[in-house]
Short mmCIF file of C-alpha atoms in Angstrom, two decimals:
data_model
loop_
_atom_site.label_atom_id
_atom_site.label_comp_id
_atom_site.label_asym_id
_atom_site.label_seq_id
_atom_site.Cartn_x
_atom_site.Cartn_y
_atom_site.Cartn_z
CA UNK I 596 -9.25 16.52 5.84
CA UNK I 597 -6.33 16.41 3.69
CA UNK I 598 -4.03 13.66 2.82
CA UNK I 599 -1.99 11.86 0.00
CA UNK I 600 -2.34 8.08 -1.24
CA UNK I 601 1.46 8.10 -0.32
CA UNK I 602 1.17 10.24 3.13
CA UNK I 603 2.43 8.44 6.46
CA UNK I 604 -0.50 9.82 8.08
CA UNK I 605 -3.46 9.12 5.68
CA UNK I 606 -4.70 6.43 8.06
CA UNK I 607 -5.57 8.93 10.24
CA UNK I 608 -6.94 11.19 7.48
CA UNK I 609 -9.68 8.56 7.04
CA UNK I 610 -10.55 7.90 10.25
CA UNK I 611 -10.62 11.42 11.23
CA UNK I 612 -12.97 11.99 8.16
CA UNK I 613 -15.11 8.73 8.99
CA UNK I 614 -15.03 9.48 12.69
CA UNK I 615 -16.55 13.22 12.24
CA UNK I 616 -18.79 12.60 9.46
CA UNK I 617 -20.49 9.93 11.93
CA UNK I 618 -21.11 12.82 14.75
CA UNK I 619 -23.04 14.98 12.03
CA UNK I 620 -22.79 18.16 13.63
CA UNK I 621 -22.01 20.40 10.81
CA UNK I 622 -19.90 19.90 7.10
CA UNK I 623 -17.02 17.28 6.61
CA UNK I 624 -15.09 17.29 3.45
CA UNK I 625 -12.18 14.75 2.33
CA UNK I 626 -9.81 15.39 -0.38
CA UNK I 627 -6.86 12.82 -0.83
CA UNK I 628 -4.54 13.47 -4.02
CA UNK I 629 -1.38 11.19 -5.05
CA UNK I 630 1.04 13.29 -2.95
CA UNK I 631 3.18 11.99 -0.38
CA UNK I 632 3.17 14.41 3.34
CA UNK I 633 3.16 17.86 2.48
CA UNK I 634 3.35 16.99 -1.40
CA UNK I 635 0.10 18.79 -2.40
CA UNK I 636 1.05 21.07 -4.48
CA UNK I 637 3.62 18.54 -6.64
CA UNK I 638 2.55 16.63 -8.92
CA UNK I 639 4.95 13.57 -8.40
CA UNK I 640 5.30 11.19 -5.60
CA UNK I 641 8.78 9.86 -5.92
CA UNK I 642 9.47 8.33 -9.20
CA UNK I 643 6.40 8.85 -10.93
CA UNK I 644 4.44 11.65 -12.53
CA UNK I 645 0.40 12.18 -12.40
CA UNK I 646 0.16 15.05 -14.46
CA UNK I 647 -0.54 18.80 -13.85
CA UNK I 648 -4.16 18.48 -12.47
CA UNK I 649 -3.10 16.13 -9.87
CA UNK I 650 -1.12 19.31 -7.78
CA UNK I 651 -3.79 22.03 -5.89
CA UNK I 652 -3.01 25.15 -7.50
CA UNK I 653 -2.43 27.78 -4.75
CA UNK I 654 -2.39 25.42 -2.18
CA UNK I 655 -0.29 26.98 0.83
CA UNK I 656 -2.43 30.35 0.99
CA UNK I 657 -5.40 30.33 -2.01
CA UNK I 658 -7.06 26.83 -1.26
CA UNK I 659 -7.26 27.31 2.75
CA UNK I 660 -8.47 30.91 2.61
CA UNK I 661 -11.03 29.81 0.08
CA UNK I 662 -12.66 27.61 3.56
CA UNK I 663 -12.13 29.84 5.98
CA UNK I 664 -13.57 33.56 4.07
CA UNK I 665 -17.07 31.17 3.33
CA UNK I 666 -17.26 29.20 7.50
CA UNK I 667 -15.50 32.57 8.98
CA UNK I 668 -16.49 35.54 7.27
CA UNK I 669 -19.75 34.26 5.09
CA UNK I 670 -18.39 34.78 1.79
CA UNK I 671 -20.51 32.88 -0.71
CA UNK I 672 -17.16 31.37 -3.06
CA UNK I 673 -19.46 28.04 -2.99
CA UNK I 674 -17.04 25.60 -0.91
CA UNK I 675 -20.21 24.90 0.94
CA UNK I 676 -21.68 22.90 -2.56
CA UNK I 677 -18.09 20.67 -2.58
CA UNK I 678 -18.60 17.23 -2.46
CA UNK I 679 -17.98 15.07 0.62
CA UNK I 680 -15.33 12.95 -0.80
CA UNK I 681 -12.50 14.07 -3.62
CA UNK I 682 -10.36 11.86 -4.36
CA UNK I 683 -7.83 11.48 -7.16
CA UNK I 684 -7.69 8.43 -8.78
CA UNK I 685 -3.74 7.43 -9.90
CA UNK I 686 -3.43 5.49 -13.12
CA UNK I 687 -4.35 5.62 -17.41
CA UNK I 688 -1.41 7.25 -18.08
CA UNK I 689 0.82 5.62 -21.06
CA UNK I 690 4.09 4.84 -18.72
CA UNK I 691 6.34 6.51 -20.42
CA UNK I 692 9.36 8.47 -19.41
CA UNK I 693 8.98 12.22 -18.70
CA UNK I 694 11.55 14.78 -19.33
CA UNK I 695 12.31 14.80 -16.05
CA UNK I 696 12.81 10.90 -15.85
CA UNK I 697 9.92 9.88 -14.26
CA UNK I 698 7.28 7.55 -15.53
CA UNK I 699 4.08 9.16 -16.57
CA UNK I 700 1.23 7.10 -14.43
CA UNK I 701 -1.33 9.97 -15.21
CA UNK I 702 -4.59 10.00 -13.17
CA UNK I 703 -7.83 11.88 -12.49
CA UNK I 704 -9.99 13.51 -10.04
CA UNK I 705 -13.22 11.85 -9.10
CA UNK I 706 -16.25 13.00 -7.07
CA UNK I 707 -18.41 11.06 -4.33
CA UNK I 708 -20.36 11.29 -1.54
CA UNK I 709 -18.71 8.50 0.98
CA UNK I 710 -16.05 6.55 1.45
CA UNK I 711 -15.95 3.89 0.62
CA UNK I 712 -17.83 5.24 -2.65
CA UNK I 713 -21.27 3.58 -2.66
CA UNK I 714 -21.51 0.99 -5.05
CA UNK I 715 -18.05 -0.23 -4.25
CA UNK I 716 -17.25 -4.05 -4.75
CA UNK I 717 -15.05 -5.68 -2.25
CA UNK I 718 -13.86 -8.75 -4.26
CA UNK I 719 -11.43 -11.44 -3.53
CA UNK I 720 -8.41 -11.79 -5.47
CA UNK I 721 -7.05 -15.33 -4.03
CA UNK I 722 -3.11 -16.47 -4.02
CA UNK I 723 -2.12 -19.53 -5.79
CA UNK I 724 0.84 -22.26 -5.76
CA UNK I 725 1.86 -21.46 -9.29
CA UNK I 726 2.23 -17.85 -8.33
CA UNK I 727 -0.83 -16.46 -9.77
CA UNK I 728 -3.63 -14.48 -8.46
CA UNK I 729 -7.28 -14.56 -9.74
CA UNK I 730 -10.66 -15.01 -8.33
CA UNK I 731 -11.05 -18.10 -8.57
CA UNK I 732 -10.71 -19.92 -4.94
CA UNK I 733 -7.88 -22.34 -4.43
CA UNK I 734 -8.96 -26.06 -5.08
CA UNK I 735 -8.24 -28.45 -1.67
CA UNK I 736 -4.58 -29.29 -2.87
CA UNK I 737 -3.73 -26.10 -3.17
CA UNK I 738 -0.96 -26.71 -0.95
CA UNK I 739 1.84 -24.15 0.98
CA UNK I 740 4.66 -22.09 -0.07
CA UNK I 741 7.47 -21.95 2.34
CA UNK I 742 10.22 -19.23 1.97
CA UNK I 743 13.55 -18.41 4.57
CA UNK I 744 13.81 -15.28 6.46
CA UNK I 745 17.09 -14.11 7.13
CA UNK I 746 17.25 -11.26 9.83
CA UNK I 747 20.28 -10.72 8.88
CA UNK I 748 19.20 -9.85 5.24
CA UNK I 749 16.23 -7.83 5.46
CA UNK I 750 13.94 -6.80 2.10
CA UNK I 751 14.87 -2.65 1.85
CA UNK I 752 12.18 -0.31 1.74
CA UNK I 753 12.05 1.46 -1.64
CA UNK I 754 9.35 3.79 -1.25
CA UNK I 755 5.79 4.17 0.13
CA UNK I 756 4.02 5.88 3.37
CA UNK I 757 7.01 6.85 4.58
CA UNK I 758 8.49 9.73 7.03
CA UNK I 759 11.29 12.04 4.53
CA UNK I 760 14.08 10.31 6.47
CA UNK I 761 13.78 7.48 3.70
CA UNK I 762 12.30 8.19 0.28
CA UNK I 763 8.90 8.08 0.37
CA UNK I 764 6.52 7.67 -2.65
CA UNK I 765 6.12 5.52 -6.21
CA UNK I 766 9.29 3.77 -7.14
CA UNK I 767 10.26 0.80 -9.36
CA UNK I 768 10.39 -1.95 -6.90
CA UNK I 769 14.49 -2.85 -7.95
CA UNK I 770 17.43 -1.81 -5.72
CA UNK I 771 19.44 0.93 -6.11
CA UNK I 772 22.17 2.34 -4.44
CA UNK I 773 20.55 5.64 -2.78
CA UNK I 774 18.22 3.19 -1.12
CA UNK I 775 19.11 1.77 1.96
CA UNK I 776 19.78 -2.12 2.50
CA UNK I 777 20.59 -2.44 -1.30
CA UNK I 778 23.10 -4.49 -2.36
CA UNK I 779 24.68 -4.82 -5.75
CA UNK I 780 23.93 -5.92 -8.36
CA UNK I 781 20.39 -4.19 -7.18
CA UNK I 782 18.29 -6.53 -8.40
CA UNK I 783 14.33 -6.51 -8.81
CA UNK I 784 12.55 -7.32 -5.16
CA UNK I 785 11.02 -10.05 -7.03
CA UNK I 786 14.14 -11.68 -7.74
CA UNK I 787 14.36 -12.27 -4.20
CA UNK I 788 13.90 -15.62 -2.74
CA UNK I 789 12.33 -14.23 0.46
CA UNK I 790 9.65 -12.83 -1.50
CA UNK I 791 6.58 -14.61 -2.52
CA UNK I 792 4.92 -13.25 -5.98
CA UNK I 793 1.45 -13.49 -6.72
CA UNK I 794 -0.28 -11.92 -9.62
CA UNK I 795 -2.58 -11.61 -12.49
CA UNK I 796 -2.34 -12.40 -16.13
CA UNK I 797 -2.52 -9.24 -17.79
CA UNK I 798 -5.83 -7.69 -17.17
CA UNK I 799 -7.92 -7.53 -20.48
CA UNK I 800 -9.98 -4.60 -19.17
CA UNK I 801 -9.14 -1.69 -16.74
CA UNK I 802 -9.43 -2.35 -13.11
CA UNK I 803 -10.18 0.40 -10.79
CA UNK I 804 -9.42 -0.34 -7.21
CA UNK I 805 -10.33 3.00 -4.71
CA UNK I 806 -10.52 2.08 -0.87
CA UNK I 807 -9.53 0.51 1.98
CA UNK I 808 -7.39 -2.96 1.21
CA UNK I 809 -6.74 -6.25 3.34
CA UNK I 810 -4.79 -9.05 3.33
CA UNK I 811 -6.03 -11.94 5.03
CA UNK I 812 -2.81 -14.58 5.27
CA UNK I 813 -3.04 -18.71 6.58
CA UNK I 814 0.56 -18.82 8.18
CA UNK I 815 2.75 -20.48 10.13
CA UNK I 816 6.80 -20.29 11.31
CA UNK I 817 9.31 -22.47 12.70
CA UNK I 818 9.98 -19.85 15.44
CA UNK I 819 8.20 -18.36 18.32
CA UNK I 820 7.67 -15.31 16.37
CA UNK I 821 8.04 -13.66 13.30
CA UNK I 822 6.50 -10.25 10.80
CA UNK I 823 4.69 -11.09 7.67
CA UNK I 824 4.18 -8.44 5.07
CA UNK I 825 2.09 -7.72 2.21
CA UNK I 826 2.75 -5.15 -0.70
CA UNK I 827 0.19 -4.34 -3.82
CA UNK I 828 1.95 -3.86 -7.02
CA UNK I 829 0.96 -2.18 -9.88
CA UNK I 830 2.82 -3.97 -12.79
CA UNK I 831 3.87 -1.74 -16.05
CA UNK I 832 4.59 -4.17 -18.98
CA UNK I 833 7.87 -3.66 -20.99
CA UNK I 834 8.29 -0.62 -22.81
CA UNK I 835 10.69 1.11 -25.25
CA UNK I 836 11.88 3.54 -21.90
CA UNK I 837 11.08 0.69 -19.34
CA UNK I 838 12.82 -2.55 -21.06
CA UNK I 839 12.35 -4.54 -17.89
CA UNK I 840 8.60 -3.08 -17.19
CA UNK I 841 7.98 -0.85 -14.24
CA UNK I 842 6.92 -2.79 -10.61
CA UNK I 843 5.29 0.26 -8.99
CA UNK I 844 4.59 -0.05 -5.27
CA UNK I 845 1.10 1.07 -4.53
CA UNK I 846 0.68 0.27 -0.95
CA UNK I 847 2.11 -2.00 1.89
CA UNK I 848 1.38 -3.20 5.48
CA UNK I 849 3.22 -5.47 7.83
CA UNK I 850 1.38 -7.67 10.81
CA UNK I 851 4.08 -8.88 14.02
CA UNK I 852 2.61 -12.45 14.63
CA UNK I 853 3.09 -12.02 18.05
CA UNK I 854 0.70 -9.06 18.06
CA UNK I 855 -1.99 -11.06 15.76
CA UNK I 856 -4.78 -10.38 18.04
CA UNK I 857 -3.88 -6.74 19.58
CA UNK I 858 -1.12 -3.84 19.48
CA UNK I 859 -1.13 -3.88 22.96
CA UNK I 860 -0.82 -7.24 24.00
CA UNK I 861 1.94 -9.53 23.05
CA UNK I 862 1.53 -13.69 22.85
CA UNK I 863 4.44 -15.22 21.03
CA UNK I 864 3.32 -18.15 18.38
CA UNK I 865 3.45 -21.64 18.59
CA UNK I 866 6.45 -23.03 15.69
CA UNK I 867 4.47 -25.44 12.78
CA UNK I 868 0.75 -24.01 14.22
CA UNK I 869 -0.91 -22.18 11.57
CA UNK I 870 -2.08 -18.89 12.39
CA UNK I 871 -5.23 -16.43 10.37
CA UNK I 872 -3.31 -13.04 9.99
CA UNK I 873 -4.64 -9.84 9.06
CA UNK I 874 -2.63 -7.05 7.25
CA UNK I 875 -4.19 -4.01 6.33
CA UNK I 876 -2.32 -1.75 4.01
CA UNK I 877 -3.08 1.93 3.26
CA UNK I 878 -6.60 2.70 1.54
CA UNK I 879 -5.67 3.39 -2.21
CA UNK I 880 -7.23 4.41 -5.45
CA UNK I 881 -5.56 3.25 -8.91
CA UNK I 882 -6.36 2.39 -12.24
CA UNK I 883 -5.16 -1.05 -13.19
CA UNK I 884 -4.47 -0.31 -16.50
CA UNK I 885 -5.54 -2.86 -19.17
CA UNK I 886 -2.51 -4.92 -20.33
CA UNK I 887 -0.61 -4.28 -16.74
CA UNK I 888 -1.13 -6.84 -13.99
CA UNK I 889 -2.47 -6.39 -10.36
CA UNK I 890 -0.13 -8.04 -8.14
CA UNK I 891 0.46 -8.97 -4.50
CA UNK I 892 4.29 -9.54 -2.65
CA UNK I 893 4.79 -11.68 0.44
CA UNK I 894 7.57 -11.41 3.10
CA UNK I 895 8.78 -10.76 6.11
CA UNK I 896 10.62 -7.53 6.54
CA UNK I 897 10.73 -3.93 5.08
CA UNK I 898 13.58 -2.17 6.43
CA UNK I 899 14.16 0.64 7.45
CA UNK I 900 10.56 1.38 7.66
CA UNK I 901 9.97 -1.52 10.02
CA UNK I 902 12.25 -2.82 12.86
CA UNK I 903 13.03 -6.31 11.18
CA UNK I 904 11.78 -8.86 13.45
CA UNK I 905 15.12 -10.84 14.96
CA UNK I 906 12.71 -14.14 15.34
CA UNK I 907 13.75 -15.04 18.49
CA UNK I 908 10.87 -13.83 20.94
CA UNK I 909 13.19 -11.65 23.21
CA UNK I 910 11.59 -8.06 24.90
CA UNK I 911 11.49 -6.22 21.23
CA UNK I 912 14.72 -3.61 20.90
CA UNK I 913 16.86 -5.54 23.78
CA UNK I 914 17.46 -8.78 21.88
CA UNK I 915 20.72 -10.21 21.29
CA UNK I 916 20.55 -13.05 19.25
CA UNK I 917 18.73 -12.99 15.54
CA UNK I 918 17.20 -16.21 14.17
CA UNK I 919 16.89 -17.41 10.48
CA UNK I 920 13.01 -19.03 10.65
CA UNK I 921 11.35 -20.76 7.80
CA UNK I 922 7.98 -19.26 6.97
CA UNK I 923 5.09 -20.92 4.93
CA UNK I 924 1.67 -18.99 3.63
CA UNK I 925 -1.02 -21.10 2.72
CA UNK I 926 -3.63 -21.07 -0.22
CA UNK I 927 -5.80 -24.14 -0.24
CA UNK I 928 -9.46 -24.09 -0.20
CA UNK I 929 -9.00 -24.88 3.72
CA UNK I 930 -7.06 -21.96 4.12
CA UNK I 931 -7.44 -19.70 1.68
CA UNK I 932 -4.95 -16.95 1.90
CA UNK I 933 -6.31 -13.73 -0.32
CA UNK I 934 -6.41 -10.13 -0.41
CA UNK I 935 -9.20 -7.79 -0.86
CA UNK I 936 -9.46 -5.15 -3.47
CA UNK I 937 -12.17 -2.64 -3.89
CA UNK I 938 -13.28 -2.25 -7.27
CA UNK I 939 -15.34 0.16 -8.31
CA UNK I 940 -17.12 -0.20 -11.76
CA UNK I 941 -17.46 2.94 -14.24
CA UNK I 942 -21.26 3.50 -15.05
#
């Protein structure tokens, strides 16, 4: 099973791999690299660069005949003694400019023998009112932070598990013109007053987060329905060829409130009643890089890779009226709104 940290169908790669490797009846392998769908032999995903050994040499004829001359013909080449899980971790580069113009992320190739990898920590990383994000659990007046959602305005997509229609991939999270729903003067998405920031002080130690992530939001809206979304951000500090720091997009999810509970089964919300949503972006596996920060964006749209949500609770695609809504997310020790990362601890 084959897929990329940036591929619109590595959901599927997993499950495949997990679903499979349950049944037991002969090997499973999973290799995931930081390619986007049909990027494995690149070594780039959009803007950024993970170095030569991040691309499979000879991929398109060498690397599948490799499998099939050992389970189809018996040749002993040894693809029988690969381990279950390859995966390659993104991250530990120094984040500067390439040649070519992209930043240098730099990663590596790790071994294991399930996913998740054994040993794995799934650890809390909690949202504040101040706009941090840490461990430590919100105290009981942690309060709410309300934001407007404007239909009409949507957040553009700029990058990620994408289809090649719209750029898929790493990018600096700042509009641009080649990206659609950008507007001048193409600001940072953080700049943006529908979206809710949450993150770290810079970490004093490397993180390394590898496997699946969720976001578990304490919301509510002033209309019958609305989409919340979550993206993880990988934060570059300021540097001589990034002045304003690099906000690289690792992975993103959105959850329609009115399909909290099922994709198949639509209930439309209740204005002012808080809701539990869960958001569950794309499995990942990055080095938080000592000195960067590890955060976490809240809104309500990513267009064009989501239909924006027109707030209004009419049949989806046949509505004809578009609602501004105010939506709050809460983080108080009643409801505390976090996300979980995966961290996995070198020995």
């Amino acid at each position: 099973h084959l897929g990329g940290w940036y591929d619109i169908f590595l959901r599927g790669t997993i499950d495949n791999y997990l679903g499979l490797s349950a049944g037991r009846r002969g090997p499973v392998r999973m290799v995931i690299g930081p390619w986007v769908h049909g990027g494995n032999g690149r070594t780039y995903a959009g803007d950024v660069e993970f170095g030569p050994q991040s691309a499979i040499a000879g991929f398109d004829v060498e690397y599948h005949l490799r499998w099939f001359d050992h389970y189809l013909k018996g040749v002993p080449n040894g693809v029988d003694s690969d381990p279950a899980v390859r995966l390659f971790v993104m991250g530990g580069g120094d984040g500067a400019k390439t040649t070519t113009g992209k930043l240098s992320h730099g990663g590596t190739w790790i071994d294991g023998s399930d996913w998740p990898l054994p040993g794995t920590s799934f650890t809390r990383f909690y949202l504040h009112g101040d706009g941090t994000l840490s461990r430590t659990a919100p105290g009981a007046a942690g309060g709410a932070t309300t934001f407007t959602f404007d239909p009409s305005h949507p957040v553009p997509t700029l990058g990620g598990n994408v289809s090649a229609r719209v750029k898929d991939g790493a990018y600096d999270q700042r509009e641009r013109p080649d990206f659609p729903g950008s507007r001048p003067p193409y600001l940072p998405l953080k700049s943006r007053r529908d979206v809710l920031v949450f993150e770290t002080a810079p970490l004093s130690e490397d993180v390394r987060v590898i496997g699946p992530i969720e976001v578990q939001l304490h919301a509510s809206t002033t209309g019958v329905d609305t989409d919340f979304t979550a993206k993880l951000v990988d934060v570059h500090p300021p540097s001589a060829d990034y002045p304003g720091g690099f906000d690289l997009n690792i992975t993103d999810a959105i959850q329609r409130m009115s399909y909290r509970a099922s994709r198949t089964t639509r209930s439309l919300v209740t204005p002012g009643q808080v809701y539990t949503l869960r958001i569950r972006p794309f499995p990942t596996a990055n080095v938080f890089k000592k000195g960067h920060r590890i955060r976490l964006d809240i809104s309500s749209s990513n267009f064009p890779r989501f239909d924006v949500n027109p707030n209004t609770g009419e049949p989806l695609g046949l509505e004809r009226r578009r609602k501004v809504v105010d939506n709050t997310v809460y983080h108080s020790a009643a409801r505390p709104s976090h996300v979980v990362l995966p961290i996995v601890h070198v020995r």
